[in-house]
Coordinates of C-alpha atoms in Angstrom, one line a residue:
Chain A
M1 CA -7.6 -20.2 35.7
M2 CA -4.3 -18.6 34.7
K3 CA -2.4 -21.2 36.9
K4 CA -4.2 -24.0 35.0
L5 CA -3.4 -22.5 31.7
Q6 CA 0.3 -22.2 32.6
Q7 CA 0.5 -25.8 33.8
I8 CA -1.4 -27.4 31.0
G9 CA -1.7 -25.0 28.2
Y10 CA 1.9 -24.0 27.7
P11 CA 3.4 -27.5 27.7
L12 CA 0.6 -28.6 25.3
F13 CA 1.3 -25.7 23.0
F14 CA 5.0 -26.4 22.9
I15 CA 4.5 -30.2 22.4
V16 CA 2.2 -29.4 19.4
M17 CA 4.6 -26.9 18.1
A18 CA 7.6 -29.2 18.5
L19 CA 5.7 -31.9 16.5
L20 CA 4.4 -29.6 13.9
P21 CA 7.3 -29.9 11.4
A22 CA 6.5 -33.6 11.0
V23 CA 3.3 -32.7 9.1
L24 CA 4.3 -29.5 7.3
N25 CA 5.8 -29.2 3.9
S26 CA 8.6 -26.7 3.3
R27 CA 6.3 -23.8 2.5
W28 CA 4.2 -24.2 5.7
L29 CA 7.3 -24.9 7.7
A30 CA 8.5 -21.4 6.7
V31 CA 5.1 -20.0 7.6
A32 CA 5.3 -21.7 11.0
T33 CA 8.9 -20.4 11.6
T34 CA 7.8 -16.8 10.8
F35 CA 4.8 -17.3 13.0
V36 CA 7.0 -18.2 15.9
I37 CA 9.4 -15.3 15.2
F38 CA 6.5 -12.8 14.9
T39 CA 5.1 -14.1 18.2
I40 CA 8.4 -13.3 19.8
V41 CA 8.4 -9.7 18.3
A42 CA 4.7 -9.3 19.3
L43 CA 5.5 -10.3 22.9
S44 CA 8.4 -7.8 22.9
Q45 CA 6.0 -5.2 21.6
D46 CA 3.7 -6.2 24.4
V47 CA 6.3 -5.3 27.0
V48 CA 6.1 -1.7 25.9
L49 CA 2.6 -1.4 24.7
G50 CA 0.6 -3.8 26.8
K51 CA 2.5 -4.0 30.0
A52 CA 3.9 -0.4 30.3
G53 CA 1.0 1.0 28.3
M54 CA 3.1 3.2 26.0
F55 CA 2.0 3.7 22.5
N56 CA 4.9 2.3 20.5
M57 CA 4.5 1.9 16.8
G58 CA 8.1 1.4 15.9
Q59 CA 8.9 -2.2 17.1
A60 CA 9.9 -3.3 13.6
M61 CA 12.9 -1.0 13.9
F62 CA 14.3 -2.9 16.9
F63 CA 13.6 -6.2 15.2
G64 CA 15.4 -4.9 12.2
L65 CA 18.3 -3.6 14.2
G66 CA 18.9 -7.0 15.6
A67 CA 18.6 -8.6 12.2
Y68 CA 21.0 -6.2 10.6
T69 CA 23.5 -6.4 13.5
S70 CA 23.7 -10.1 12.9
A71 CA 23.7 -9.8 9.2
I72 CA 26.5 -7.2 9.0
L73 CA 28.7 -9.0 11.5
N74 CA 28.1 -12.3 9.6
A75 CA 28.5 -11.0 6.1
H76 CA 31.2 -8.3 6.6
F77 CA 33.2 -9.6 9.5
G78 CA 32.7 -13.4 9.2
W79 CA 31.2 -13.9 12.7
P80 CA 29.1 -17.1 13.0
L81 CA 25.4 -16.2 13.5
L82 CA 25.3 -17.6 17.0
A83 CA 28.1 -15.4 18.1
T84 CA 26.3 -12.3 16.9
L85 CA 23.4 -13.0 19.2
P86 CA 24.6 -11.1 22.2
L87 CA 25.3 -8.0 20.2
A88 CA 22.0 -8.4 18.4
I89 CA 20.4 -8.1 21.8
L90 CA 22.6 -5.4 23.2
I91 CA 22.7 -3.0 20.3
P92 CA 18.8 -2.7 19.9
A93 CA 18.6 -2.4 23.7
I94 CA 21.1 0.5 23.7
F95 CA 19.2 2.1 20.8
G96 CA 16.0 1.6 22.7
I97 CA 17.5 3.6 25.7
L98 CA 19.0 6.3 23.6
L99 CA 15.9 6.8 21.4
A100 CA 13.3 6.5 24.1
G101 CA 15.2 8.8 26.5
P102 CA 14.3 12.0 24.9
I103 CA 10.7 11.1 23.9
I104 CA 9.6 9.1 26.9
H105 CA 7.7 11.9 28.5
L106 CA 5.4 12.2 25.4
R107 CA 2.0 10.9 26.0
G108 CA -0.2 8.7 23.9
D109 CA -0.5 9.6 20.3
Y110 CA 2.6 11.9 20.4
L111 CA 4.8 8.9 21.4
L112 CA 3.1 6.9 18.7
V113 CA 4.0 9.3 16.0
A114 CA 7.5 9.8 17.3
T115 CA 8.2 6.0 17.2
I116 CA 6.7 5.9 13.7
G117 CA 9.2 8.6 12.8
F118 CA 12.1 6.6 14.2
N119 CA 11.0 3.6 12.2
I120 CA 10.8 5.6 8.9
V121 CA 14.2 7.2 9.4
F122 CA 15.7 3.8 10.2
V123 CA 14.3 2.2 7.0
Q124 CA 15.4 5.1 4.9
A125 CA 18.9 4.9 6.3
L126 CA 19.0 1.2 5.4
Q127 CA 17.8 1.9 1.9
N128 CA 20.4 4.5 1.4
N129 CA 23.1 2.0 2.4
L130 CA 24.3 3.9 5.4
G131 CA 28.0 3.5 6.0
G132 CA 28.2 1.1 3.1
L133 CA 27.2 -1.7 5.4
T134 CA 23.5 -2.2 5.0
G135 CA 23.5 -3.2 1.3
G136 CA 20.9 -0.6 0.1
P137 CA 17.4 -1.5 -1.0
N138 CA 18.4 -5.2 -1.6
G139 CA 19.7 -5.7 1.8
I140 CA 22.3 -8.3 2.7
F141 CA 22.0 -11.9 1.5
G142 CA 24.0 -15.1 1.5
L143 CA 24.4 -15.2 5.3
Q144 CA 25.8 -18.3 6.9
M145 CA 23.0 -20.0 8.6
L146 CA 23.1 -21.6 12.0
S147 CA 24.2 -25.2 11.6
I148 CA 24.5 -28.1 14.0
P149 CA 27.3 -30.5 12.9
G150 CA 26.3 -34.0 12.1
M151 CA 22.6 -33.3 11.7
G152 CA 22.4 -34.2 8.0
S153 CA 18.9 -33.9 6.6
F154 CA 17.6 -32.5 9.9
Q155 CA 19.3 -29.3 9.0
D156 CA 16.2 -27.9 7.3
F157 CA 14.4 -27.8 10.6
T158 CA 17.1 -25.7 12.5
P159 CA 15.5 -22.3 11.7
Y160 CA 12.2 -23.5 13.1
Y161 CA 13.6 -25.1 16.2
S162 CA 16.0 -22.2 17.0
A163 CA 13.0 -19.9 16.8
L164 CA 11.0 -22.1 19.1
I165 CA 13.9 -22.2 21.6
V166 CA 14.1 -18.4 21.5
L167 CA 10.3 -18.2 22.0
L168 CA 10.6 -20.5 25.0
F169 CA 13.4 -18.3 26.4
T170 CA 11.3 -15.2 25.8
L171 CA 8.3 -16.6 27.7
F172 CA 10.6 -17.5 30.5
I173 CA 11.9 -13.9 30.7
L174 CA 8.3 -12.5 30.6
R175 CA 7.2 -14.9 33.3
N176 CA 9.9 -13.7 35.5
L177 CA 9.2 -10.1 34.5
D178 CA 5.5 -10.5 35.6
N179 CA 6.6 -11.8 39.0
S180 CA 9.3 -9.2 39.6
K181 CA 9.3 -5.7 41.0
A182 CA 10.0 -4.3 37.6
G183 CA 7.0 -6.1 36.1
R184 CA 4.6 -4.9 38.8
A185 CA 6.0 -1.3 38.3
L186 CA 5.2 -1.5 34.7
Q187 CA 1.6 -2.6 35.4
Y188 CA 1.1 0.3 37.7
L189 CA 2.6 2.6 35.1
R190 CA 0.0 1.5 32.6
E191 CA -2.9 2.0 34.9
D192 CA -1.9 5.4 36.0
D193 CA 1.6 6.8 35.7
L194 CA 0.9 9.8 38.0
A195 CA -0.2 7.5 40.8
A196 CA 2.8 5.2 40.1
G197 CA 5.1 8.1 40.4
S198 CA 3.6 9.2 43.7
I199 CA 4.0 5.9 45.4
G200 CA 7.7 6.1 44.6
I201 CA 8.1 4.3 41.3
N202 CA 10.7 6.1 39.1
T203 CA 8.4 6.2 36.1
R204 CA 11.0 7.5 33.7
I205 CA 13.5 4.8 34.5
Y206 CA 10.9 2.1 34.2
K207 CA 9.5 3.4 30.9
I208 CA 13.0 3.4 29.4
Y209 CA 13.6 0.0 30.9
S210 CA 10.5 -1.3 29.2
F211 CA 11.7 0.1 25.8
A212 CA 15.2 -1.5 26.4
L213 CA 13.8 -4.9 27.3
G214 CA 11.3 -4.9 24.4
A215 CA 14.1 -3.8 22.0
G216 CA 16.4 -6.5 23.2
I217 CA 13.9 -9.3 22.8
A218 CA 12.9 -7.9 19.3
G219 CA 16.6 -7.9 18.4
M220 CA 17.0 -11.5 19.5
A221 CA 14.1 -12.4 17.2
G222 CA 15.9 -10.4 14.4
T223 CA 18.8 -12.8 14.5
I224 CA 16.5 -15.7 14.1
Y225 CA 14.8 -14.0 11.3
A226 CA 18.1 -13.3 9.5
N227 CA 18.8 -17.0 10.0
Q228 CA 15.6 -18.2 8.6
Y229 CA 16.0 -16.3 5.3
S230 CA 19.8 -16.1 5.4
A231 CA 19.2 -12.6 4.2
V232 CA 17.8 -9.3 5.5
S233 CA 16.2 -6.4 3.5
P234 CA 14.7 -3.1 4.5
E235 CA 11.1 -3.7 3.7
A236 CA 10.8 -6.5 6.2
F237 CA 11.3 -3.9 8.9
D238 CA 9.2 -1.1 7.4
F239 CA 6.8 0.7 9.7
I240 CA 3.9 -1.1 8.1
Q241 CA 5.4 -4.1 9.9
S242 CA 5.3 -2.1 13.1
V243 CA 1.7 -1.5 12.5
L244 CA 1.2 -5.2 12.2
F245 CA 2.8 -5.9 15.5
F246 CA 0.9 -3.1 17.2
T247 CA -2.3 -4.5 15.8
I248 CA -1.5 -8.0 16.9
V249 CA -1.1 -6.9 20.5
I250 CA -4.3 -4.9 20.5
V251 CA -6.5 -7.4 18.6
G252 CA -5.2 -10.3 20.5
G253 CA -5.3 -8.6 23.9
S254 CA -2.1 -8.2 25.8
S255 CA -1.8 -11.7 27.2
V256 CA 0.5 -14.5 26.0
P257 CA -2.5 -16.6 24.6
G258 CA -4.0 -13.4 23.2
I259 CA -0.8 -12.6 21.4
I260 CA -0.5 -16.1 20.0
I261 CA -4.0 -15.9 18.7
G262 CA -3.3 -12.4 17.4
V263 CA -0.3 -13.5 15.4
F264 CA -2.3 -16.5 14.1
V265 CA -5.1 -14.2 13.0
M266 CA -3.1 -11.4 11.6
F267 CA -0.3 -13.4 9.9
V268 CA -1.2 -17.1 9.5
L269 CA -4.8 -16.6 8.4
P270 CA -3.8 -14.3 5.5
E271 CA -1.3 -17.0 4.5
I272 CA -4.0 -19.6 4.5
F273 CA -6.3 -17.4 2.4
R274 CA -3.5 -16.6 -0.1
D275 CA -5.8 -17.8 -2.9
F276 CA -8.1 -14.9 -2.2
S277 CA -5.2 -12.5 -2.3
T278 CA -7.2 -9.5 -3.6
W279 CA -10.0 -9.8 -1.1
R280 CA -8.2 -11.0 2.1
Y281 CA -7.0 -7.6 3.4
F282 CA -10.2 -5.9 2.5
I283 CA -12.1 -8.4 4.7
F284 CA -9.3 -8.2 7.3
G285 CA -9.8 -4.5 7.7
F286 CA -13.5 -5.1 8.5
A287 CA -12.6 -7.9 10.9
M288 CA -10.3 -5.5 12.8
I289 CA -13.0 -3.0 13.1
F290 CA -15.6 -5.5 14.3
T291 CA -13.2 -7.2 16.7
M292 CA -12.6 -3.8 18.3
I293 CA -16.2 -3.0 18.5
L294 CA -17.2 -6.3 20.0
R295 CA -14.1 -6.8 22.1
P296 CA -12.4 -3.5 22.8
R297 CA -9.8 -5.0 25.1
G298 CA -8.8 -7.6 22.6
I299 CA -9.8 -11.3 22.0
W300 CA -8.0 -12.6 25.1
P301 CA -7.3 -9.7 27.5
A302 CA -4.6 -9.8 30.2
K303 CA -5.9 -10.5 33.7
F304 CA -2.8 -9.7 35.7
G305 CA -3.1 -6.8 38.2
R306 CA -6.8 -6.4 37.8
I307 CA -9.0 -6.2 40.9
P308 CA -10.9 -9.4 41.4
K309 CA -14.6 -9.1 40.5
A310 CA -15.8 -9.8 44.0
F311 CA -14.1 -6.6 45.2
I312 CA -15.6 -4.3 42.6
K313 CA -18.7 -2.5 43.8
K314 CA -21.6 -3.2 41.5
G315 CA -23.4 -0.3 39.8
Chain B
M1 CA 19.0 32.4 -6.0
D2 CA 17.0 30.9 -8.8
T3 CA 17.0 27.5 -7.2
F4 CA 15.8 29.1 -4.0
L5 CA 12.9 30.9 -5.6
Q6 CA 12.0 27.8 -7.7
Q7 CA 12.0 25.6 -4.7
L8 CA 9.9 28.3 -2.9
V9 CA 7.2 28.0 -5.5
N10 CA 7.3 24.2 -5.5
G11 CA 7.3 24.1 -1.7
L12 CA 4.3 26.4 -1.5
T13 CA 2.4 24.2 -4.0
I14 CA 3.0 21.0 -2.2
G15 CA 2.6 22.7 1.1
S16 CA -0.9 23.8 0.1
M17 CA -1.8 20.2 -0.6
F18 CA -0.4 19.0 2.7
A19 CA -2.2 21.8 4.5
L20 CA -5.5 20.8 2.9
I21 CA -5.0 17.2 4.0
A22 CA -3.7 18.1 7.4
L23 CA -6.9 20.0 8.2
G24 CA -8.8 16.7 8.1
Y25 CA -6.5 15.2 10.6
T26 CA -6.3 18.1 12.9
M27 CA -10.1 18.7 13.1
V28 CA -10.8 15.1 13.9
Y29 CA -8.0 15.0 16.5
G30 CA -9.2 18.3 18.0
V31 CA -12.6 16.9 18.8
M32 CA -12.1 13.2 19.1
K33 CA -8.5 12.9 20.2
L34 CA -8.1 10.2 17.6
I35 CA -5.6 9.9 14.8
N36 CA -7.8 9.1 11.8
F37 CA -5.4 6.8 10.0
A38 CA -7.9 6.2 7.3
H39 CA -7.8 9.9 6.2
G40 CA -4.8 9.4 4.0
D41 CA -6.5 6.5 2.2
L42 CA -9.6 8.7 1.7
V43 CA -7.2 11.1 0.0
A44 CA -5.8 8.4 -2.2
G45 CA -9.4 7.3 -2.9
S46 CA -10.3 10.8 -4.1
A47 CA -7.6 10.8 -6.7
F48 CA -9.1 7.5 -8.1
V49 CA -12.6 8.9 -7.9
G50 CA -11.5 12.0 -9.7
L51 CA -10.0 9.8 -12.4
F52 CA -13.2 7.8 -12.7
A53 CA -15.4 10.9 -12.8
F54 CA -13.3 12.3 -15.6
S55 CA -12.9 9.3 -17.8
Q56 CA -16.2 7.5 -17.2
L57 CA -18.8 10.2 -16.2
L58 CA -17.7 13.3 -17.9
G59 CA -16.6 11.9 -21.2
G60 CA -12.8 12.4 -20.9
K61 CA -12.5 15.8 -22.6
T62 CA -11.3 18.6 -20.5
S63 CA -13.1 22.0 -20.2
V64 CA -13.8 24.4 -17.3
F65 CA -17.2 22.7 -16.6
V66 CA -15.6 19.2 -16.6
V67 CA -12.9 20.4 -14.1
V68 CA -15.5 21.8 -11.8
G69 CA -17.5 18.6 -12.2
V70 CA -14.6 16.4 -11.4
F71 CA -14.0 18.3 -8.1
L72 CA -17.7 18.3 -7.2
I73 CA -18.3 14.7 -7.8
T74 CA -15.1 13.7 -5.9
I75 CA -16.1 15.9 -3.0
V76 CA -19.6 14.5 -2.8
I77 CA -18.5 10.8 -3.0
I78 CA -15.6 11.2 -0.6
S79 CA -17.5 13.2 2.0
L80 CA -20.2 10.5 2.1
L81 CA -17.5 7.9 2.5
G82 CA -16.1 10.0 5.3
L83 CA -19.5 10.0 7.0
V84 CA -19.9 6.3 6.6
L85 CA -16.4 5.7 8.0
E86 CA -17.3 7.8 11.1
R87 CA -20.6 6.0 11.6
L88 CA -19.2 2.5 11.1
A89 CA -15.7 2.5 12.5
Y90 CA -15.4 5.3 15.0
R91 CA -18.8 6.0 16.6
P92 CA -19.2 2.6 18.2
L93 CA -15.8 3.0 19.8
R94 CA -16.2 6.5 21.2
T95 CA -16.2 5.2 24.8
A96 CA -13.8 2.3 24.2
P97 CA -10.1 2.4 25.3
R98 CA -8.0 4.7 23.1
L99 CA -6.0 1.9 21.5
S100 CA -9.0 0.1 20.3
A101 CA -10.1 3.2 18.3
V102 CA -6.6 3.4 16.9
V103 CA -6.8 -0.2 15.6
S104 CA -10.2 0.4 14.3
A105 CA -8.8 3.4 12.4
L106 CA -6.0 1.1 11.0
G107 CA -8.7 -1.4 10.0
A108 CA -10.6 1.2 8.2
S109 CA -7.5 2.3 6.4
M110 CA -6.9 -1.3 5.3
V111 CA -10.5 -1.6 4.0
I112 CA -10.3 1.7 2.0
Q113 CA -6.9 0.9 0.6
N114 CA -7.8 -2.6 -0.5
G115 CA -11.2 -1.4 -1.6
I116 CA -9.4 0.9 -4.1
M117 CA -7.2 -2.0 -5.2
L118 CA -10.2 -4.2 -5.8
L119 CA -11.9 -1.5 -7.9
W120 CA -8.9 -0.2 -9.8
G121 CA -6.3 -2.9 -9.5
P122 CA -2.8 -2.8 -8.0
Q123 CA -1.1 -1.1 -10.9
M124 CA -0.2 2.6 -11.1
H125 CA -2.8 4.8 -12.9
I126 CA -2.0 8.0 -14.7
F127 CA -4.2 10.9 -13.7
P128 CA -5.5 12.9 -16.7
E129 CA -4.2 16.2 -17.6
L130 CA -7.2 18.3 -16.6
I131 CA -5.5 21.6 -16.5
P132 CA -3.9 22.8 -19.7
S133 CA -0.1 22.9 -19.3
V134 CA 0.4 26.6 -19.4
I135 CA 3.8 27.6 -18.1
W136 CA 5.0 31.0 -17.3
N137 CA 8.7 31.9 -17.0
V138 CA 9.0 34.7 -14.5
G139 CA 12.7 35.8 -14.4
G140 CA 14.0 32.2 -14.6
I141 CA 11.4 30.7 -12.3
V142 CA 9.0 28.3 -13.9
I143 CA 5.4 28.6 -12.7
S144 CA 2.6 26.5 -14.2
L145 CA -1.1 27.3 -14.3
M146 CA -1.7 24.2 -12.3
Q147 CA 0.6 25.4 -9.5
V148 CA -1.2 28.7 -9.4
L149 CA -4.6 27.0 -9.3
I150 CA -3.5 24.7 -6.5
M151 CA -2.2 27.6 -4.4
V152 CA -5.2 29.9 -5.0
L153 CA -7.9 27.3 -4.6
S154 CA -6.2 26.0 -1.4
T155 CA -6.0 29.5 0.0
V156 CA -9.6 30.2 -0.8
L157 CA -10.7 26.9 0.9
M158 CA -8.6 27.5 3.9
A159 CA -9.8 31.0 4.3
G160 CA -13.4 29.8 3.9
L161 CA -12.8 27.2 6.6
Y162 CA -11.2 29.6 8.9
F163 CA -14.2 32.0 8.5
F164 CA -16.6 29.1 9.1
I165 CA -14.9 27.9 12.2
E166 CA -14.5 31.4 13.7
K167 CA -17.6 33.3 12.7
T168 CA -20.5 30.9 12.3
K169 CA -22.6 29.2 14.9
V170 CA -21.7 25.6 13.8
G171 CA -18.0 26.7 13.9
T172 CA -18.4 27.9 17.5
A173 CA -20.0 24.6 18.3
I174 CA -17.1 22.7 16.8
R175 CA -14.6 24.7 18.9
A176 CA -16.7 24.1 22.0
S177 CA -16.8 20.4 21.4
A178 CA -13.0 20.4 20.9
I179 CA -12.5 22.0 24.3
D180 CA -14.9 19.9 26.3
Q181 CA -17.4 17.5 24.8
D182 CA -19.5 17.0 27.9
A183 CA -19.8 20.7 28.6
A184 CA -20.7 21.3 25.0
R185 CA -23.4 18.7 25.3
L186 CA -24.8 20.5 28.4
M187 CA -24.9 23.7 26.4
G188 CA -27.3 21.9 23.9
I189 CA -24.8 21.1 21.3
N190 CA -25.4 17.8 19.5
V191 CA -21.8 16.5 19.6
D192 CA -22.7 13.5 17.3
T193 CA -23.8 15.9 14.6
I194 CA -20.7 18.0 15.2
I195 CA -18.4 15.0 14.8
A196 CA -20.2 14.0 11.6
T197 CA -19.8 17.6 10.3
I198 CA -16.1 17.5 11.0
F199 CA -15.8 14.2 9.1
L200 CA -17.7 15.7 6.2
I201 CA -15.6 18.9 6.0
G202 CA -12.3 17.0 6.6
S203 CA -13.1 14.5 3.9
A204 CA -14.2 17.2 1.5
L205 CA -10.9 19.1 1.9
G206 CA -9.1 15.8 1.7
A207 CA -10.9 15.1 -1.6
V208 CA -9.7 18.3 -3.1
G209 CA -6.2 17.5 -1.8
G210 CA -6.4 14.1 -3.4
V211 CA -7.4 15.5 -6.8
F212 CA -4.5 18.0 -6.5
I213 CA -2.1 15.2 -5.8
G214 CA -3.4 13.4 -8.9
L215 CA -3.0 16.6 -11.0
Y216 CA 0.4 17.4 -9.6
Y217 CA 2.2 14.0 -9.3
R218 CA 0.2 12.3 -12.1
G219 CA 1.0 8.7 -11.1
I220 CA -1.5 7.4 -8.5
T221 CA -1.4 4.1 -6.7
F222 CA -3.9 2.4 -4.3
N223 CA -1.4 2.5 -1.4
M224 CA -0.1 6.1 -1.8
G225 CA -2.5 7.2 1.0
W226 CA -0.1 6.2 3.8
Q227 CA 2.7 8.4 2.4
Y228 CA 0.7 11.5 1.9
G229 CA -1.4 10.9 5.0
L230 CA 1.8 10.7 7.2
Y231 CA 3.2 13.8 5.7
A232 CA -0.1 15.7 6.3
F233 CA -0.2 14.3 9.8
V234 CA 3.4 15.5 10.5
A235 CA 2.2 18.9 9.1
A236 CA -0.6 19.0 11.6
I237 CA 1.7 18.2 14.5
I238 CA 4.2 20.8 13.4
G239 CA 1.5 23.5 13.4
G240 CA 0.0 22.2 16.7
I241 CA -2.5 19.4 16.4
G242 CA -6.1 20.4 17.0
N243 CA -5.3 23.9 15.9
I244 CA -6.8 24.8 12.5
P245 CA -4.5 27.8 11.5
G246 CA -1.7 25.6 12.8
A247 CA -2.4 22.9 10.3
M248 CA -2.3 25.4 7.5
L249 CA 0.9 26.8 8.7
G250 CA 2.4 23.4 9.3
G251 CA 1.4 22.2 5.8
I252 CA 3.1 25.2 4.1
L253 CA 6.2 24.9 6.3
L254 CA 6.5 21.2 5.7
G255 CA 6.1 21.7 1.9
L256 CA 8.8 24.3 1.9
F257 CA 11.1 22.1 4.1
N258 CA 10.6 19.2 1.7
A259 CA 11.2 21.3 -1.4
F260 CA 14.4 22.7 0.0
I261 CA 15.7 19.3 1.2
A262 CA 15.0 17.9 -2.2
G263 CA 16.6 21.0 -3.9
Y264 CA 19.7 21.4 -1.8
V265 CA 20.4 18.1 0.0
S266 CA 19.1 15.0 -1.6
S267 CA 15.7 13.6 -2.4
T268 CA 16.6 10.1 -1.2
W269 CA 16.9 11.4 2.3
A270 CA 13.8 13.7 2.2
N271 CA 11.6 11.2 4.2
A272 CA 14.3 10.8 6.9
F273 CA 14.8 14.6 7.2
T274 CA 11.0 15.1 7.5
F275 CA 10.7 12.7 10.3
I276 CA 13.8 13.9 12.1
L277 CA 12.2 17.4 12.0
L278 CA 9.1 15.8 13.4
I279 CA 10.9 14.2 16.3
V280 CA 12.9 17.4 17.0
I281 CA 9.7 19.3 17.2
L282 CA 8.1 16.7 19.4
I283 CA 11.0 17.0 21.8
V284 CA 11.4 20.7 21.7
R285 CA 7.8 21.9 21.4
P286 CA 5.3 19.0 21.5
T287 CA 2.4 21.3 21.3
G288 CA 3.5 22.5 17.9
I289 CA 4.2 26.0 16.7
L290 CA 0.6 27.4 17.2
G291 CA -0.5 24.9 19.8
E292 CA -1.6 26.7 22.9
R293 CA -3.9 24.4 24.8
V294 CA -1.9 23.1 27.8
A295 CA -4.7 21.4 29.6
E296 CA -3.5 18.0 28.4
K297 CA 0.1 17.6 29.3
V298 CA 2.0 16.0 26.5

């Protein structure tokens, strides 16, 4: 089933996504671009939350760190946006290690609250124009966008296609992760970190590793996000956004199709129902509750690492 | 020195409000091990219900009876809402994975927040001046009647709750359910009723806290619940989550901390300092100041 999905589903998804700009006007192209970017961030959130099973509600901070790294280097130091990408991955990853280090031993809700705390401190630092670099509440605007010479009118599509390429790259990383020693270690961690430790997995290192990897991927998405709007501002990385990414992973279920569905449900649907602006989130709240009651593991739960049904004793 | 004493009074006032709200979080967490994200929004809702009770039901003129009426109406409506919340969003998920319950709580928070917006609109409302603005000047420190009322009423409520939890039979049942739900059930305690009771009490205290917030800060918006809810939750953790005297202590300490940061450092960094304090406490002493239960390793 999963094999078939990977062989047919993913190429189909990417073909549809690649052709999508042909039928979208500029507003929906922007929605589609953000959809792809949010999918990347949600996938990075899933590395920590879904794969390693650590309650992280601060992913928007790493997303923002990447975006601000790119924006600051571009606006203040004149680096081209593409050149900022390595640092936009590296800096969030380093922050991920430094911040996760002291709190990694916290369990469940305590970790959740600590990551919310980091996110709030981060946003307030941005708003207070830390070091004179972050531009205060308005953020940084007028960034030089990625441009491919000689593209002419095709230029409008670069944010979308660059996001799509990064998504493809992210899926490639995650596929390799799932098939690697580190990926299996994270799955064991999620199921039972005491048991994982007792069979020789260094739980602390792998937990920090998952934070660093998640932060790096989110940072990469941050650069693309800064490119899409050619601007960054603090509220885009508020902890309410972290709540959104957290919800996407849980509502969708921590599998790639689940997360894509999750982003669609939590981000694209509200855009479609923009005309019902006052009612949409009211109904969404109910939808979240009922989804969790009917499908506590999410709409499309991950299958990896589960014991096949035939081996489970009935009753 | 004057600044110090003035901030002490302000800190105690906002600290009492945090403490009242924190009790709702800590009681629910103690028994259900669930962060009730919707609690902050219930608090925001109570400020609006209080406003509605005053201007629509009680004629908009203030007197002692009207003030008592505003509190009572708000408490009744918000407590019932708390019960409905528990029944609808939390009870079906009691055996589900922990994260599903968290998302359900977030969904409930969204419903209440946007429900307030649908009923009262997205603009800021001004809470009526229920308490006459009597101000005393004690040796250079300004204390208002409202601050005294907030502190006294909070203390009375908290003392009452402490007595209820420690001395009554229902209180004992609550403490038993917090330690071990299954064992409590075996002892003949109806845990479902206990959880409903907790939501009732927590929401009632939150309702009082919400009306206080309206009285003290005046401007109320539909989405203010997150802000106060998070503060109160931090207070609950500082005191030791699940621990009732801890929530009271944590609330007061956080109020003082906030007031002194605002008074001596800068109010634009108040949020950051609060959460840095939270993270430091989580690193140094994750069970909080009064937290003693070590059965669950954190």
